[in-house]
């Protein structure tokens, strides 16, 4: 079955791309929950963060993601802070099975789960 984030990475379906390089694509969430809500995903498909963690190139990919977080934080003016979320599998509430991180900010987030 076609993966929607692979299709976004391959430009087969449109998205608002904030930043990309050979390894990572960062684009606006379709249904933002904050003034800034960017999805950060590797272009290569991994189902979820556990799949990424066990992959041979997982550390390399994670490093590319961390660099992209830093760039996107600067591009979107999140120096005052943000929340970075990964929902993993069914109990974590993951709905798109291509690993990604939600970078959320542009306001003070008051709800605290922990
Ligand atoms: P998850 O629930 O897997 O953590 O996050 C999936 C996110 O992808 C949701 O916040 C949802 O709004 C977003 N999303 C789903 N389909 C699309 C799409 O086609 N384009 C974009 N830009 N975001 C999407
Ligand atoms: Zn995919």
Tab-separated table of C-alpha atoms and ligand atoms in Angstrom:
chain	number	residue	atom	x	y	z
A	1	UNK	CA	0.000	0.000	0.000
A	2	UNK	CA	1.297	3.457	-0.859
A	3	UNK	CA	2.648	5.431	2.076
A	4	UNK	CA	1.425	9.026	2.198
A	5	UNK	CA	4.682	10.453	3.614
A	6	UNK	CA	6.759	8.570	1.013
A	7	UNK	CA	4.492	10.185	-1.586
A	8	UNK	CA	5.065	13.601	0.015
A	9	UNK	CA	8.852	12.970	0.068
A	10	UNK	CA	8.736	11.962	-3.609
A	11	UNK	CA	6.576	15.016	-4.484
A	12	UNK	CA	3.821	12.730	-5.737
A	13	UNK	CA	1.394	14.657	-3.569
A	14	UNK	CA	1.807	18.323	-2.620
A	15	UNK	CA	2.759	19.677	0.784
A	16	UNK	CA	4.104	22.936	2.213
A	17	UNK	CA	7.778	22.135	2.523
A	18	UNK	CA	9.690	24.275	5.023
A	19	UNK	CA	13.064	22.580	4.614
A	20	UNK	CA	14.504	19.481	2.967
A	21	UNK	CA	17.797	17.861	2.087
A	22	UNK	CA	18.784	14.440	0.702
A	23	UNK	CA	17.760	12.647	3.907
A	24	UNK	CA	14.920	14.578	5.541
A	25	UNK	CA	11.749	16.442	4.602
A	26	UNK	CA	10.038	19.001	6.880
A	27	UNK	CA	6.533	20.128	5.962
A	28	UNK	CA	3.485	21.763	7.538
A	29	UNK	CA	0.943	19.473	9.187
A	30	UNK	CA	-2.375	19.427	7.340
A	31	UNK	CA	-4.249	20.019	10.617
A	32	UNK	CA	-2.013	22.254	12.758
A	33	UNK	CA	-2.588	22.287	16.509
A	34	UNK	CA	-0.417	25.387	17.070
A	35	UNK	CA	0.791	28.429	15.067
A	36	UNK	CA	3.844	26.359	14.095
A	37	UNK	CA	3.278	22.647	13.484
A	38	UNK	CA	5.903	21.030	11.286
A	39	UNK	CA	6.340	17.344	10.570
A	40	UNK	CA	9.942	16.161	10.335
A	41	UNK	CA	10.412	12.837	8.563
A	42	UNK	CA	13.233	10.883	6.968
A	43	UNK	CA	12.758	10.526	3.207
A	44	UNK	CA	13.524	6.834	3.569
A	45	UNK	CA	10.625	4.783	4.890
A	46	UNK	CA	10.715	3.367	8.425
A	47	UNK	CA	7.367	2.350	9.920
A	48	UNK	CA	7.973	3.892	13.322
A	49	UNK	CA	10.699	4.923	15.768
A	50	UNK	CA	11.372	1.328	16.865
A	51	UNK	CA	11.819	0.321	13.231
A	52	UNK	CA	14.228	3.255	12.846
A	53	UNK	CA	16.095	2.384	16.054
A	54	UNK	CA	16.749	-1.179	14.896
A	55	UNK	CA	17.819	-0.217	11.361
A	56	UNK	CA	21.481	-0.419	10.426
A	57	UNK	CA	21.458	3.234	9.338
A	58	UNK	CA	19.200	4.325	12.213
A	59	UNK	CA	21.793	6.430	14.069
A	60	UNK	CA	22.772	8.213	10.859
A	61	UNK	CA	19.136	8.955	10.043
A	62	UNK	CA	18.455	10.170	13.588
A	63	UNK	CA	21.419	12.505	13.323
A	64	UNK	CA	19.993	13.959	10.091
A	65	UNK	CA	16.642	14.439	11.854
A	66	UNK	CA	18.306	16.242	14.774
A	67	UNK	CA	20.107	18.607	12.382
A	68	UNK	CA	16.833	19.313	10.572
A	69	UNK	CA	15.117	20.096	13.889
A	70	UNK	CA	17.779	22.686	14.570
A	71	UNK	CA	17.384	24.289	11.124
A	72	UNK	CA	13.576	24.325	11.223
A	73	UNK	CA	13.566	25.772	14.750
A	74	UNK	CA	15.578	28.699	13.457
A	75	UNK	CA	13.538	29.086	10.240
A	76	UNK	CA	10.252	29.226	12.152
A	77	UNK	CA	11.433	31.368	15.076
A	78	UNK	CA	11.049	28.829	17.868
A	79	UNK	CA	14.008	30.037	19.924
A	80	UNK	CA	11.724	30.531	22.944
A	81	UNK	CA	10.929	26.838	22.926
A	82	UNK	CA	8.768	24.152	21.420
A	83	UNK	CA	7.500	20.656	21.927
A	84	UNK	CA	8.832	17.691	19.945
A	85	UNK	CA	6.533	14.680	19.802
A	86	UNK	CA	6.747	11.198	18.354
A	87	UNK	CA	3.637	9.057	18.497
A	88	UNK	CA	4.613	5.372	18.249
A	89	UNK	CA	2.246	2.625	17.137
A	90	UNK	CA	-1.338	2.107	18.202
A	91	UNK	CA	-1.054	2.902	21.915
A	92	UNK	CA	1.035	5.999	21.166
A	93	UNK	CA	-1.637	7.284	18.790
A	94	UNK	CA	0.402	7.022	15.576
A	95	UNK	CA	-1.844	7.388	12.540
A	96	UNK	CA	0.695	7.639	9.688
A	97	UNK	CA	3.005	4.621	9.704
A	98	UNK	CA	6.092	6.423	8.391
A	99	UNK	CA	8.202	7.670	11.298
A	100	UNK	CA	7.947	11.412	11.916
A	101	UNK	CA	8.286	14.008	14.644
A	102	UNK	CA	5.832	16.820	15.356
A	103	UNK	CA	7.604	20.135	16.018
A	104	UNK	CA	4.996	22.309	17.711
A	105	UNK	CA	5.360	25.887	18.879
A	106	UNK	CA	4.695	29.566	18.310
A	107	UNK	CA	2.740	29.766	21.572
A	108	UNK	CA	3.173	28.827	25.200
A	109	UNK	CA	1.918	25.278	25.509
A	110	UNK	CA	0.146	24.974	28.838
A	111	UNK	CA	-1.129	21.412	28.742
A	112	UNK	CA	1.331	19.152	30.474
A	113	UNK	CA	0.988	15.406	30.325
A	114	UNK	CA	4.271	15.033	32.180
B	1	LIG	P1	0.535	10.892	13.835
B	1	LIG	O1	-0.903	10.827	14.261
B	1	LIG	O2	0.913	9.680	13.000
B	1	LIG	O3	1.491	11.171	14.947
B	1	LIG	O4	0.650	12.165	12.902
B	1	LIG	C1	0.219	12.194	11.580
B	1	LIG	C2	0.025	13.642	11.211
B	1	LIG	O5	0.046	13.735	9.807
B	1	LIG	C3	-1.302	14.253	11.679
B	1	LIG	O6	-1.045	15.366	12.537
B	1	LIG	C4	-1.996	14.661	10.383
B	1	LIG	O7	-2.664	15.893	10.494
B	1	LIG	C5	-0.854	14.726	9.391
B	1	LIG	N1	-1.204	14.389	8.033
B	1	LIG	C6	-1.920	13.303	7.614
B	1	LIG	N2	-2.012	13.303	6.280
B	1	LIG	C7	-1.332	14.386	5.835
B	1	LIG	C8	-1.084	14.914	4.529
B	1	LIG	O8	-1.484	14.376	3.505
B	1	LIG	N3	-0.362	16.070	4.470
B	1	LIG	C9	0.119	16.689	5.591
B	1	LIG	N4	0.815	17.828	5.411
B	1	LIG	N5	-0.107	16.223	6.825
B	1	LIG	C10	-0.827	15.079	6.952
B	2	LIG	ZN1	6.714	5.943	3.892
